[in-house]
């Protein structure tokens, strides 16, 4: 582990320990922590008390500039996604999708004629498949193959800085 990563890790541990100590001494804060339903709620609660615990292990601040960097474009508005085609040929395309607290409409299911392989580069997401009882939990580095016509929907993605995906779409005739 590089020294900079070690310092980042140790600072997060210090912030977490201080937040835990405060929550143990403050019953109102402890109850607010108990009422949090997910990681984002805990991060927001900690931030409201001056603690920065949201950065996940290994995440760094994106470099300034660098339009070709997949993680540097600004985050879309909450509830939105921005899609950009990176490469495209006759039977396939590669897209960058940046989601911010995005979700499919309650009764909407994707039913695509293309196969889709996604890789989550940043953030986390939940995806539901019509034929599965459990929602899939994805985090940074997870990939998922979605065969053509397998009905699925986006349950949620992270708030700012959002979730960043690489999505490869192809038709059976691709020969890839």
mmCIF file of C-alpha atoms in Angstrom, residues 38-139:
data_model
loop_
_atom_site.group_PDB
_atom_site.id
_atom_site.type_symbol
_atom_site.label_atom_id
_atom_site.label_comp_id
_atom_site.label_asym_id
_atom_site.label_seq_id
_atom_site.Cartn_x
_atom_site.Cartn_y
_atom_site.Cartn_z
ATOM 1 C CA UNK A 38 -28.734 2.463 3.776
ATOM 2 C CA UNK A 39 -25.090 3.514 3.428
ATOM 3 C CA UNK A 40 -26.022 6.851 1.864
ATOM 4 C CA UNK A 41 -28.146 7.796 4.847
ATOM 5 C CA UNK A 42 -25.271 7.030 7.229
ATOM 6 C CA UNK A 43 -22.834 9.056 5.101
ATOM 7 C CA UNK A 44 -25.244 12.022 4.987
ATOM 8 C CA UNK A 45 -25.851 11.850 8.741
ATOM 9 C CA UNK A 46 -22.112 11.726 9.447
ATOM 10 C CA UNK A 47 -21.496 14.652 7.058
ATOM 11 C CA UNK A 48 -24.180 16.707 8.834
ATOM 12 C CA UNK A 49 -22.072 16.290 11.989
ATOM 13 C CA UNK A 50 -18.777 17.226 10.295
ATOM 14 C CA UNK A 51 -17.459 13.741 9.464
ATOM 15 C CA UNK A 52 -16.441 12.599 5.978
ATOM 16 C CA UNK A 53 -16.815 8.828 5.853
ATOM 17 C CA UNK A 54 -18.278 8.411 2.370
ATOM 18 C CA UNK A 55 -15.212 7.722 0.251
ATOM 19 C CA UNK A 56 -14.889 4.031 -0.481
ATOM 20 C CA UNK A 57 -11.562 2.257 -0.203
ATOM 21 C CA UNK A 58 -9.308 2.991 -3.166
ATOM 22 C CA UNK A 59 -11.357 5.905 -4.505
ATOM 23 C CA UNK A 60 -9.378 9.025 -5.194
ATOM 24 C CA UNK A 61 -10.360 12.503 -6.232
ATOM 25 C CA UNK A 62 -10.670 12.510 -10.029
ATOM 26 C CA UNK A 63 -7.913 14.435 -11.805
ATOM 27 C CA UNK A 64 -8.648 17.939 -13.034
ATOM 28 C CA UNK A 65 -9.361 18.237 -16.747
ATOM 29 C CA UNK A 66 -8.942 15.015 -18.674
ATOM 30 C CA UNK A 67 -12.005 14.820 -20.910
ATOM 31 C CA UNK A 68 -11.076 11.242 -21.835
ATOM 32 C CA UNK A 69 -11.172 10.155 -18.196
ATOM 33 C CA UNK A 70 -14.388 8.187 -17.688
ATOM 34 C CA UNK A 71 -14.756 9.394 -14.091
ATOM 35 C CA UNK A 72 -14.253 13.158 -14.462
ATOM 36 C CA UNK A 73 -17.369 14.496 -16.225
ATOM 37 C CA UNK A 74 -19.796 16.226 -13.870
ATOM 38 C CA UNK A 75 -22.487 14.197 -12.174
ATOM 39 C CA UNK A 76 -25.971 14.407 -13.702
ATOM 40 C CA UNK A 77 -28.854 15.886 -11.731
ATOM 41 C CA UNK A 78 -30.462 13.591 -9.135
ATOM 42 C CA UNK A 79 -32.785 11.095 -10.801
ATOM 43 C CA UNK A 80 -31.010 11.410 -14.153
ATOM 44 C CA UNK A 81 -28.612 9.436 -16.334
ATOM 45 C CA UNK A 82 -26.224 10.687 -19.001
ATOM 46 C CA UNK A 83 -25.294 8.207 -21.724
ATOM 47 C CA UNK A 84 -22.405 8.684 -24.152
ATOM 48 C CA UNK A 85 -21.511 6.278 -26.951
ATOM 49 C CA UNK A 86 -17.746 5.677 -26.751
ATOM 50 C CA UNK A 87 -17.326 3.237 -29.667
ATOM 51 C CA UNK A 88 -19.737 1.763 -32.167
ATOM 52 C CA UNK A 89 -19.700 -0.723 -35.031
ATOM 53 C CA UNK A 90 -22.433 -2.417 -37.072
ATOM 54 C CA UNK A 91 -23.414 -4.995 -34.424
ATOM 55 C CA UNK A 92 -22.128 -3.547 -31.150
ATOM 56 C CA UNK A 93 -21.672 -0.344 -29.175
ATOM 57 C CA UNK A 94 -19.836 0.632 -26.004
ATOM 58 C CA UNK A 95 -21.464 3.268 -23.795
ATOM 59 C CA UNK A 96 -20.525 5.204 -20.683
ATOM 60 C CA UNK A 97 -23.551 5.700 -18.431
ATOM 61 C CA UNK A 98 -23.413 8.090 -15.481
ATOM 62 C CA UNK A 99 -26.375 7.710 -13.099
ATOM 63 C CA UNK A 100 -27.273 9.855 -10.099
ATOM 64 C CA UNK A 101 -29.999 8.482 -7.821
ATOM 65 C CA UNK A 102 -31.540 7.042 -10.977
ATOM 66 C CA UNK A 103 -34.286 4.420 -11.020
ATOM 67 C CA UNK A 104 -36.643 2.944 -13.582
ATOM 68 C CA UNK A 105 -40.267 4.005 -13.330
ATOM 69 C CA UNK A 106 -42.137 1.683 -10.920
ATOM 70 C CA UNK A 107 -43.867 -0.400 -13.610
ATOM 71 C CA UNK A 108 -41.172 -0.129 -16.299
ATOM 72 C CA UNK A 109 -39.048 -3.117 -17.389
ATOM 73 C CA UNK A 110 -36.249 -2.992 -19.954
ATOM 74 C CA UNK A 111 -36.777 -5.627 -22.667
ATOM 75 C CA UNK A 112 -33.859 -5.076 -25.032
ATOM 76 C CA UNK A 113 -33.158 -6.817 -28.336
ATOM 77 C CA UNK A 114 -29.408 -6.533 -27.634
ATOM 78 C CA UNK A 115 -27.330 -8.463 -25.123
ATOM 79 C CA UNK A 116 -25.802 -6.154 -22.515
ATOM 80 C CA UNK A 117 -22.708 -6.532 -20.364
ATOM 81 C CA UNK A 118 -22.221 -3.838 -17.721
ATOM 82 C CA UNK A 119 -19.235 -3.020 -15.534
ATOM 83 C CA UNK A 120 -19.704 -0.658 -12.615
ATOM 84 C CA UNK A 121 -16.664 1.646 -12.489
ATOM 85 C CA UNK A 122 -17.824 3.904 -9.638
ATOM 86 C CA UNK A 123 -20.522 3.780 -7.005
ATOM 87 C CA UNK A 124 -23.145 1.134 -6.404
ATOM 88 C CA UNK A 125 -26.484 0.120 -7.876
ATOM 89 C CA UNK A 126 -29.399 -2.235 -7.458
ATOM 90 C CA UNK A 127 -30.903 -4.076 -10.419
ATOM 91 C CA UNK A 128 -34.040 -6.223 -10.369
ATOM 92 C CA UNK A 129 -34.830 -9.006 -12.818
ATOM 93 C CA UNK A 130 -38.445 -9.908 -13.441
ATOM 94 C CA UNK A 131 -37.656 -13.611 -13.012
ATOM 95 C CA UNK A 132 -35.756 -13.229 -9.696
ATOM 96 C CA UNK A 133 -37.170 -12.552 -6.230
ATOM 97 C CA UNK A 134 -34.013 -10.858 -4.896
ATOM 98 C CA UNK A 135 -32.673 -7.519 -6.091
ATOM 99 C CA UNK A 136 -29.034 -7.669 -7.249
ATOM 100 C CA UNK A 137 -26.628 -5.460 -5.295
ATOM 101 C CA UNK A 138 -23.712 -4.202 -7.403
ATOM 102 C CA UNK A 139 -20.676 -2.256 -6.251
#
